Short mmCIF file of C-alpha atoms in Angstrom, two decimals:
data_model
loop_
_atom_site.label_atom_id
_atom_site.label_comp_id
_atom_site.label_asym_id
_atom_site.label_seq_id
_atom_site.Cartn_x
_atom_site.Cartn_y
_atom_site.Cartn_z
CA MET C 59 -28.45 -24.74 -15.47
CA LYS C 60 -30.63 -23.75 -12.49
CA CYS C 61 -30.00 -23.91 -8.76
CA ARG C 62 -31.78 -26.87 -7.21
CA ARG C 63 -32.86 -24.89 -4.17
CA CYS C 64 -33.90 -21.49 -5.55
CA ARG C 65 -33.97 -21.88 -9.37
CA ARG C 66 -31.58 -18.96 -9.92
CA PRO C 67 -28.65 -19.49 -12.36
CA ALA C 68 -26.26 -22.08 -10.99
CA VAL C 69 -22.49 -21.61 -10.67
CA VAL C 70 -21.46 -25.05 -9.33
CA GLU C 71 -22.64 -28.48 -10.43
CA VAL C 72 -22.38 -31.39 -7.97
CA ARG C 73 -22.96 -34.42 -10.13
CA ARG C 74 -22.99 -37.01 -7.34
CA HIS C 75 -26.05 -35.24 -5.94
CA ASN C 76 -27.45 -34.70 -9.44
CA ALA C 77 -27.68 -31.04 -8.44
CA ALA C 78 -26.40 -27.56 -9.21
CA PHE C 79 -26.35 -24.53 -6.93
CA CYS C 80 -26.11 -20.74 -7.09
CA ARG C 81 -23.47 -19.11 -4.88
CA PRO C 82 -25.53 -18.63 -1.68
CA CYS C 83 -27.14 -22.06 -1.92
CA PHE C 84 -23.80 -23.75 -2.63
CA LEU C 85 -22.18 -22.15 0.43
CA HIS C 86 -25.21 -23.30 2.45
CA HIS C 87 -24.86 -26.82 0.99
CA VAL C 88 -21.17 -27.09 2.00
CA ARG C 89 -21.82 -25.73 5.49
CA GLU C 90 -24.61 -28.28 5.92
CA GLN C 91 -22.31 -31.11 4.84
CA VAL C 92 -19.74 -30.04 7.44
CA ARG C 93 -22.35 -29.41 10.14
CA ARG C 94 -23.78 -32.88 9.50
CA ALA C 95 -20.32 -34.49 9.63
CA ILE C 96 -19.53 -32.81 12.95
CA ALA C 97 -22.86 -33.81 14.46
CA ARG C 98 -22.85 -37.39 13.19
CA HIS C 99 -19.46 -38.27 14.67
CA ASP C 100 -19.39 -35.78 17.54
CA LEU C 101 -16.23 -34.31 16.01
CA ILE C 102 -16.18 -30.97 17.85
CA ARG C 103 -18.05 -29.81 20.95
CA PRO C 104 -19.14 -26.16 21.11
CA GLU C 105 -16.72 -25.40 23.95
CA ASP C 106 -13.68 -27.04 22.29
CA ARG C 107 -10.55 -25.11 21.35
CA VAL C 108 -9.71 -26.26 17.82
CA LEU C 109 -6.32 -26.16 16.12
CA VAL C 110 -6.68 -26.27 12.32
CA ALA C 111 -3.66 -27.65 10.47
CA VAL C 112 -3.20 -25.09 7.69
CA SER C 113 -1.07 -25.76 4.62
CA GLY C 114 -2.15 -22.73 2.58
CA GLY C 115 -4.08 -24.94 0.15
CA LYS C 116 -7.80 -24.83 -0.61
CA ASP C 117 -8.88 -27.57 1.79
CA SER C 118 -7.28 -26.37 4.99
CA LEU C 119 -8.21 -22.72 4.43
CA ALA C 120 -11.78 -23.65 3.47
CA LEU C 121 -11.97 -25.77 6.63
CA TRP C 122 -10.69 -22.96 8.83
CA ASP C 123 -13.21 -20.57 7.25
CA LEU C 124 -16.06 -23.05 7.70
CA LEU C 125 -15.29 -23.71 11.36
CA LEU C 126 -15.15 -19.98 12.06
CA GLU C 127 -18.43 -19.49 10.15
CA LEU C 128 -20.02 -22.26 12.23
CA GLY C 129 -18.97 -20.42 15.40
CA TYR C 130 -16.09 -22.54 16.66
CA GLU C 131 -13.02 -21.16 18.41
CA ALA C 132 -10.41 -22.18 15.85
CA ASP C 133 -6.75 -21.17 15.61
CA GLY C 134 -4.50 -22.20 12.73
CA LEU C 135 -1.17 -23.98 12.78
CA TYR C 136 1.25 -23.51 9.91
CA LEU C 137 4.34 -25.70 9.65
CA GLY C 138 7.20 -24.24 7.57
CA LEU C 139 8.61 -27.17 5.58
CA GLY C 140 11.45 -25.29 3.88
CA ILE C 141 10.35 -26.07 0.31
CA GLY C 142 11.63 -22.85 -1.30
CA GLU C 143 9.16 -20.50 -2.98
CA TYR C 144 6.32 -22.95 -2.44
CA SER C 145 6.67 -22.78 1.34
CA ALA C 146 7.16 -19.01 1.23
CA ARG C 147 3.90 -18.53 -0.69
CA SER C 148 2.04 -21.05 1.52
CA GLY C 149 3.05 -19.16 4.65
CA GLU C 150 2.01 -15.86 3.11
CA VAL C 151 -1.53 -16.97 2.28
CA ALA C 152 -1.98 -18.59 5.70
CA ARG C 153 -0.89 -15.37 7.43
CA ALA C 154 -3.08 -13.26 5.14
CA PHE C 155 -6.12 -15.41 5.95
CA ALA C 156 -5.47 -15.15 9.70
CA ARG C 157 -5.13 -11.35 9.44
CA SER C 158 -8.30 -11.02 7.39
CA ARG C 159 -10.35 -12.96 9.96
CA GLY C 160 -8.59 -11.55 13.03
CA VAL C 161 -7.63 -15.03 14.28
CA THR C 162 -4.44 -16.60 15.60
CA LEU C 163 -1.97 -18.46 13.40
CA VAL C 164 0.58 -20.53 15.32
CA GLU C 165 3.76 -21.00 13.28
CA VAL C 166 6.42 -23.67 13.61
CA ASP C 167 9.48 -23.77 11.36
CA LEU C 168 10.79 -27.29 10.92
CA ALA C 169 14.41 -26.24 10.28
CA ARG C 170 14.51 -23.77 13.16
CA GLU C 171 12.82 -26.06 15.70
CA TYR C 172 14.13 -29.46 14.64
CA GLY C 173 17.25 -28.78 12.58
CA PHE C 174 16.18 -30.05 9.16
CA ASP C 175 13.85 -29.19 6.31
CA VAL C 176 11.82 -31.55 4.12
CA PRO C 177 14.00 -31.43 0.96
CA THR C 178 17.09 -32.23 3.03
CA ALA C 179 15.30 -35.06 4.82
CA GLY C 180 14.20 -36.48 1.47
CA ARG C 181 17.80 -36.48 0.20
CA ARG C 182 19.54 -37.75 3.33
CA GLY C 183 17.03 -40.10 4.97
CA SER C 184 15.76 -43.52 3.96
CA ARG C 185 12.15 -42.38 3.73
CA SER C 186 10.57 -40.77 0.68
CA THR C 187 10.16 -37.01 0.78
CA CYS C 188 6.37 -37.30 1.07
CA ALA C 189 6.68 -39.86 3.89
CA VAL C 190 9.01 -37.75 6.01
CA CYS C 191 6.88 -34.67 5.32
CA GLY C 192 3.72 -36.46 6.51
CA LEU C 193 5.53 -37.86 9.52
CA SER C 194 6.83 -34.42 10.48
CA LYS C 195 3.38 -32.86 10.13
CA ARG C 196 1.72 -35.47 12.33
CA TYR C 197 4.39 -35.12 14.96
CA VAL C 198 4.47 -31.32 15.05
CA PHE C 199 0.69 -30.88 14.94
CA ASN C 200 0.16 -33.21 17.86
CA ARG C 201 2.96 -31.70 19.90
CA ALA C 202 1.83 -28.13 19.21
CA ALA C 203 -1.76 -29.02 20.12
CA LEU C 204 -0.68 -30.64 23.37
CA GLU C 205 1.57 -27.73 24.32
CA GLY C 206 -1.07 -25.16 23.34
CA GLY C 207 -3.83 -26.85 25.34
CA TYR C 208 -6.08 -27.47 22.34
CA ASP C 209 -8.90 -30.04 22.55
CA VAL C 210 -9.03 -30.98 18.87
CA ILE C 211 -6.79 -30.98 15.79
CA ALA C 212 -8.81 -30.50 12.58
CA THR C 213 -7.32 -31.41 9.21
CA GLY C 214 -8.59 -30.64 5.72
CA HIS C 215 -8.82 -34.18 4.36
CA ASN C 216 -11.71 -34.21 1.90
CA LEU C 217 -13.87 -36.94 0.37
CA ASP C 218 -11.43 -37.51 -2.50
CA ASP C 219 -8.43 -37.75 -0.15
CA GLU C 220 -10.18 -40.24 2.07
CA ALA C 221 -11.57 -42.34 -0.77
CA ALA C 222 -8.13 -42.54 -2.40
CA THR C 223 -6.51 -43.50 0.91
CA LEU C 224 -9.14 -46.18 1.49
CA LEU C 225 -8.55 -47.54 -2.01
CA GLY C 226 -4.80 -47.73 -1.38
CA ASN C 227 -5.21 -49.38 2.00
CA THR C 228 -7.72 -51.86 0.57
CA LEU C 229 -5.54 -52.78 -2.40
CA ARG C 230 -2.80 -53.70 0.07
CA TRP C 231 -5.16 -54.99 2.77
CA GLN C 232 -3.46 -52.74 5.30
CA THR C 233 -6.02 -53.58 7.91
CA GLU C 234 -4.30 -51.70 10.75
CA TYR C 235 -4.52 -48.50 8.73
CA MET C 236 -8.09 -49.27 7.68
CA ALA C 237 -9.01 -49.64 11.35
CA ARG C 238 -7.87 -46.09 11.98
CA GLN C 239 -9.41 -44.54 8.85
CA SER C 240 -12.13 -42.52 10.44
CA PRO C 241 -13.29 -38.89 10.55
CA LEU C 242 -12.61 -39.12 14.28
CA LEU C 243 -9.54 -40.40 16.14
CA PRO C 244 -10.36 -39.97 19.83
CA SER C 245 -7.83 -38.54 22.23
CA GLU C 246 -5.49 -41.00 23.94
CA PRO C 247 -2.71 -40.42 26.43
CA GLY C 248 -0.21 -38.28 24.53
CA PHE C 249 -2.50 -37.80 21.52
CA VAL C 250 -4.92 -34.95 20.96
CA LYS C 251 -8.28 -35.83 19.38
CA LYS C 252 -8.07 -35.57 15.59
CA VAL C 253 -10.99 -34.86 13.24
CA LYS C 254 -11.64 -34.55 9.51
CA PRO C 255 -14.79 -32.41 9.14
CA LEU C 256 -14.51 -32.25 5.30
CA TYR C 257 -14.78 -36.00 4.75
CA ARG C 258 -18.21 -35.59 3.12
CA VAL C 259 -17.09 -32.71 0.85
CA SER C 260 -15.40 -33.39 -2.49
CA GLU C 261 -12.26 -31.72 -3.74
CA LEU C 262 -14.29 -29.84 -6.37
CA GLU C 263 -16.58 -28.55 -3.63
CA THR C 264 -13.76 -27.36 -1.34
CA ALA C 265 -12.09 -25.58 -4.27
CA ALA C 266 -15.37 -23.95 -5.33
CA TYR C 267 -16.12 -23.01 -1.72
CA ALA C 268 -12.70 -21.37 -1.28
CA PHE C 269 -13.07 -19.52 -4.59
CA LEU C 270 -16.61 -18.29 -3.87
CA ARG C 271 -15.58 -17.14 -0.39
CA GLY C 272 -12.76 -15.09 -1.92
CA ILE C 273 -10.07 -17.10 -0.14
CA ASP C 274 -6.62 -16.69 -1.68
CA TYR C 275 -5.06 -20.14 -1.62
CA VAL C 276 -2.01 -21.78 -3.18
CA VAL C 277 -3.12 -23.30 -6.49
CA GLU C 278 0.38 -24.51 -7.33
CA GLU C 279 1.25 -27.99 -6.20
CA CYS C 280 4.16 -28.89 -3.99
CA PRO C 281 7.13 -29.28 -6.39
CA LEU C 282 8.16 -32.48 -4.60
CA VAL C 283 4.83 -34.30 -4.93
CA ALA C 284 4.88 -35.28 -8.64
CA GLY C 285 4.12 -38.87 -9.47
CA ASN C 286 2.98 -39.91 -6.01
CA THR C 287 0.89 -42.99 -5.36
CA GLN C 288 -2.06 -41.10 -3.91
CA LEU C 289 -2.47 -39.17 -7.14
CA ARG C 290 -2.76 -42.40 -9.11
CA TYR C 291 -5.49 -43.63 -6.77
CA LYS C 292 -7.31 -40.34 -7.18
CA GLN C 293 -7.13 -40.60 -10.95
CA ALA C 294 -8.48 -44.15 -10.83
CA MET C 295 -11.34 -43.07 -8.57
CA ASN C 296 -12.11 -40.12 -10.87
CA GLN C 297 -12.41 -42.43 -13.85
CA LEU C 298 -14.97 -44.51 -11.99
CA GLU C 299 -16.73 -41.37 -10.79
CA GLN C 300 -16.96 -39.96 -14.31
CA ALA C 301 -18.79 -43.08 -15.50
CA SER C 302 -20.89 -43.44 -12.34
CA PRO C 303 -21.25 -40.24 -10.30
CA GLY C 304 -21.44 -41.01 -6.60
CA THR C 305 -19.04 -43.94 -6.64
CA LYS C 306 -16.43 -42.24 -4.45
CA ALA C 307 -18.98 -41.26 -1.82
CA GLN C 308 -20.54 -44.72 -1.82
CA PHE C 309 -17.13 -46.33 -1.41
CA LEU C 310 -16.02 -44.14 1.49
CA LEU C 311 -19.29 -43.49 3.29
CA GLY C 312 -20.35 -47.13 2.83
CA TYR C 313 -17.08 -48.24 4.40
CA LEU C 314 -17.53 -45.92 7.36
CA GLU C 315 -21.15 -46.96 7.88
CA ARG C 316 -20.99 -50.68 7.25
CA ALA C 317 -17.42 -52.02 7.19
CA ALA C 318 -15.14 -49.93 9.43
CA ALA C 319 -16.30 -51.67 12.61
CA LEU C 320 -15.19 -55.02 11.15
CA PHE C 321 -11.57 -53.81 11.19
CA ALA C 322 -11.57 -52.24 14.65
CA ALA C 323 -9.82 -55.25 16.21
CA GLU C 324 -6.82 -54.65 13.92
CA ASP C 325 -5.87 -51.47 15.78
CA ARG C 326 -3.95 -53.04 18.62
CA SER C 327 -0.66 -51.17 18.92
CA GLU C 328 0.44 -50.49 22.48
CA LEU C 329 2.18 -47.19 23.08
CA ARG C 330 4.74 -45.86 25.52
CA PRO C 331 6.69 -42.57 25.72
CA CYS C 332 9.51 -42.07 23.21
CA GLU C 333 12.82 -42.17 25.08
CA ARG C 334 13.97 -39.07 23.19
CA CYS C 335 10.96 -36.72 23.11
CA GLY C 336 8.24 -38.31 25.25
CA GLN C 337 5.66 -38.61 22.46
CA PRO C 338 3.77 -41.93 22.36
CA THR C 339 5.29 -44.68 20.22
CA PRO C 340 5.10 -48.47 19.86
CA GLY C 341 8.88 -48.72 20.38
CA ARG C 342 11.66 -46.99 22.34
CA PHE C 343 11.96 -44.05 19.96
CA CYS C 344 9.17 -42.50 17.90
CA ALA C 345 9.34 -42.53 14.10
CA PHE C 346 9.95 -38.78 14.00
CA CYS C 347 12.96 -38.96 16.32
CA ARG C 348 14.37 -41.87 14.34
CA ALA C 349 13.96 -40.00 11.04
CA ARG C 350 15.42 -36.81 12.51
CA ALA C 351 18.43 -38.62 13.92
CA GLN C 352 19.07 -40.24 10.57
CA VAL C 353 18.91 -36.92 8.71
CA LEU C 354 21.15 -35.15 11.25
CA GLY C 355 23.59 -38.05 11.47
CA GLU C 356 22.90 -38.67 15.17
CA ARG C 357 22.95 -42.11 16.74
CA LEU C 358 19.90 -43.78 18.24
CA GLU C 359 19.62 -47.28 19.66
CA PRO C 360 18.66 -49.96 17.10
CA VAL C 361 14.93 -50.28 16.53
CA THR C 362 12.98 -53.49 17.02
CA ASP C 363 11.75 -55.76 14.23
CA ARG C 364 8.22 -54.56 14.90
CA GLU C 365 9.22 -50.92 14.43
CA LEU C 366 11.04 -51.75 11.21
CA ALA C 367 7.95 -53.49 9.83
CA HIS C 368 5.82 -50.55 10.93
CA GLU C 369 8.20 -48.11 9.27
CA SER C 370 8.36 -49.90 5.93
CA SER C 371 4.59 -49.84 5.59
CA GLU C 372 4.53 -46.16 6.52
CA GLU C 373 6.48 -45.41 3.36
CA VAL C 374 3.50 -46.24 1.21
CA LEU C 375 0.78 -44.79 3.40
CA PRO C 376 -1.04 -42.55 0.94
CA ALA C 377 -2.45 -40.27 3.62
CA GLU C 378 1.04 -39.05 4.31
CA VAL C 379 1.28 -37.42 0.94
CA TYR C 380 -1.34 -34.78 1.30
CA GLY C 381 -1.70 -31.81 3.53
CA PRO C 382 -1.83 -32.24 7.23
CA ALA C 383 -2.03 -35.94 7.87
CA ALA C 384 -2.76 -38.08 10.89
CA VAL C 385 -1.66 -37.22 14.38
CA GLY C 386 1.63 -38.31 15.95
CA GLY C 387 3.54 -41.28 14.70
CA ARG C 388 0.59 -43.63 14.20
CA PRO C 389 -1.02 -44.64 10.95
CA SER C 390 -4.14 -42.77 9.90
CA MET T 230 -10.58 -17.17 -26.74
CA LYS T 231 -7.61 -17.17 -24.33
CA VAL T 232 -7.50 -20.12 -21.97
CA ARG T 233 -5.08 -20.17 -19.03
CA LEU T 234 -4.20 -23.62 -17.70
CA ARG T 235 -2.43 -24.17 -14.39
CA ASN T 236 0.19 -26.51 -12.95
CA PRO T 237 2.19 -25.74 -14.99
CA ASP T 238 0.96 -22.32 -16.10
CA ARG T 239 0.37 -22.00 -19.84
CA GLU T 240 -2.02 -20.21 -22.20
CA LEU T 241 -3.86 -21.52 -25.26
CA ASP T 242 -5.92 -19.90 -28.02
CA LEU T 243 -9.12 -21.88 -28.56
CA ALA T 244 -12.34 -21.29 -30.49
CA GLY T 245 -15.29 -19.81 -28.56
CA GLY T 246 -18.94 -19.95 -29.60
CA ARG T 247 -19.66 -23.19 -27.73
CA ARG T 248 -20.31 -24.60 -24.28
CA VAL T 249 -17.70 -25.09 -21.54
CA ARG T 250 -18.34 -28.82 -21.76
CA GLU T 251 -17.12 -28.88 -25.37
CA VAL T 252 -13.98 -26.89 -24.52
CA LEU T 253 -13.14 -29.38 -21.77
CA ILE T 254 -13.72 -32.33 -24.11
CA GLU T 255 -11.30 -30.79 -26.63
CA LEU T 256 -8.71 -30.48 -23.85
CA GLY T 257 -9.42 -33.98 -22.51
CA ILE T 258 -10.29 -32.64 -19.05
CA ASP T 259 -12.79 -34.27 -16.68
CA PRO T 260 -15.17 -31.43 -15.67
CA ASP T 261 -15.27 -32.70 -12.07
CA THR T 262 -11.55 -32.03 -11.69
CA VAL T 263 -11.40 -28.31 -12.52
CA LEU T 264 -12.93 -24.93 -11.80
CA VAL T 265 -13.66 -22.90 -14.93
CA ILE T 266 -13.42 -19.18 -14.20
CA ARG T 267 -14.39 -16.17 -16.36
CA ASP T 268 -14.16 -12.60 -15.07
CA GLY T 269 -14.03 -13.78 -11.47
CA GLU T 270 -17.11 -16.01 -11.85
CA LEU T 271 -17.43 -19.80 -11.88
CA LEU T 272 -18.96 -21.37 -14.99
CA THR T 273 -20.90 -24.63 -15.17
CA ARG T 274 -20.40 -27.07 -18.03
CA GLU T 275 -23.48 -25.77 -19.82
CA GLU T 276 -22.38 -22.11 -19.90
CA ARG T 277 -21.58 -20.69 -23.34
CA VAL T 278 -18.25 -18.99 -23.99
CA SER T 279 -17.29 -16.61 -26.81
CA ASP T 280 -14.17 -15.79 -28.81
CA ASP T 281 -13.60 -12.66 -26.72
CA ASP T 282 -13.57 -14.48 -23.39
CA ARG T 283 -10.57 -15.14 -21.17
CA LEU T 284 -10.93 -18.35 -19.18
CA GLU T 285 -8.90 -19.86 -16.38
CA ILE T 286 -9.09 -23.64 -15.97
CA ARG T 287 -7.90 -24.38 -12.45
CA PRO T 288 -7.30 -27.96 -11.27
CA VAL T 289 -8.83 -29.01 -7.97
CA ILE T 290 -6.94 -32.28 -7.53
CA SER T 291 -4.02 -31.99 -5.17
CA GLY T 292 -1.08 -33.18 -7.21
CA GLY T 293 -3.06 -32.73 -10.43
CA ALA T 294 -2.70 -30.56 -13.48
CA ALA T 295 -4.95 -29.01 -16.10
#
């Protein structure tokens, strides 16, 4: 198999492009995909300070590496979730990457800062473990970015993540979530701009990129993630992709180009400061403060019917399952 | 040929003398969902492997296994 660009022996095949690449040409191909994504949606300006949400997995570390390679000022943010050896190893690889590149890694420990860890929240709270994990990530990333004066939060959601999320939202016609499924969520009062520069890059490509760049990442999966809904959507999409390469990209990129605008009117939540922490929320207390109070056994005022409806649909939001998810307490 | 699979970690003995594609078919693995690694190098589906090789088949799907 020969490289499409230079005809040297290929090391990675990208079937949706009907192409294969040698190492240098593949790295160039991925950088071009990310450069194009940033330019097309004006994701990051050259002068922006970027905070990359880093889990220690292939996507977030590849993203951090790519943004640094493209010349952006990008710090990392690692959130300690308290998931035993898995979290310990994730923190180690994030720190090792930061040291190797001479860049800053901001660390927040959920238990130390907020009094609970993810396994405990999964046992004690009413939300699933993945839901409370995603909620905590969105909350902490946004708060850390605000407090650190960052212009942009960048997350490692890739083409497969986004296509699977879109499939899940479409199957349930969750139009409010569909309205906010975009590589760019602009800044709003209380919310830092959030971007997904890998949305054109498949999971195979981010893994191959990380490997070929010599990035040590956590291959093991979170021990709490088994059997999640998002994985089933990914498997369904992969079956379609195997029969018809390019299906995933057509589904997601076609939605963004031709259908997303049709759902824009569905994003109509009005926000005000949470009475506990000040973060924006549709109700009196944000979802994070409500979940935290429940886990810690504290009392908060009853929530409204609207908040309850919002919360029940959050439980099945696939984007919450993986890596750093959407900002704050709003659906992605 | 020794083949290391991940998530969970396990090792298999499989016949070499064929292409990566055929090894993946035997294991029922979609080639778009894994990296195949030999001696620190990535292999495409068309690469040939031998009985003396040691392969790692590493899943790329978050939440997935190989």
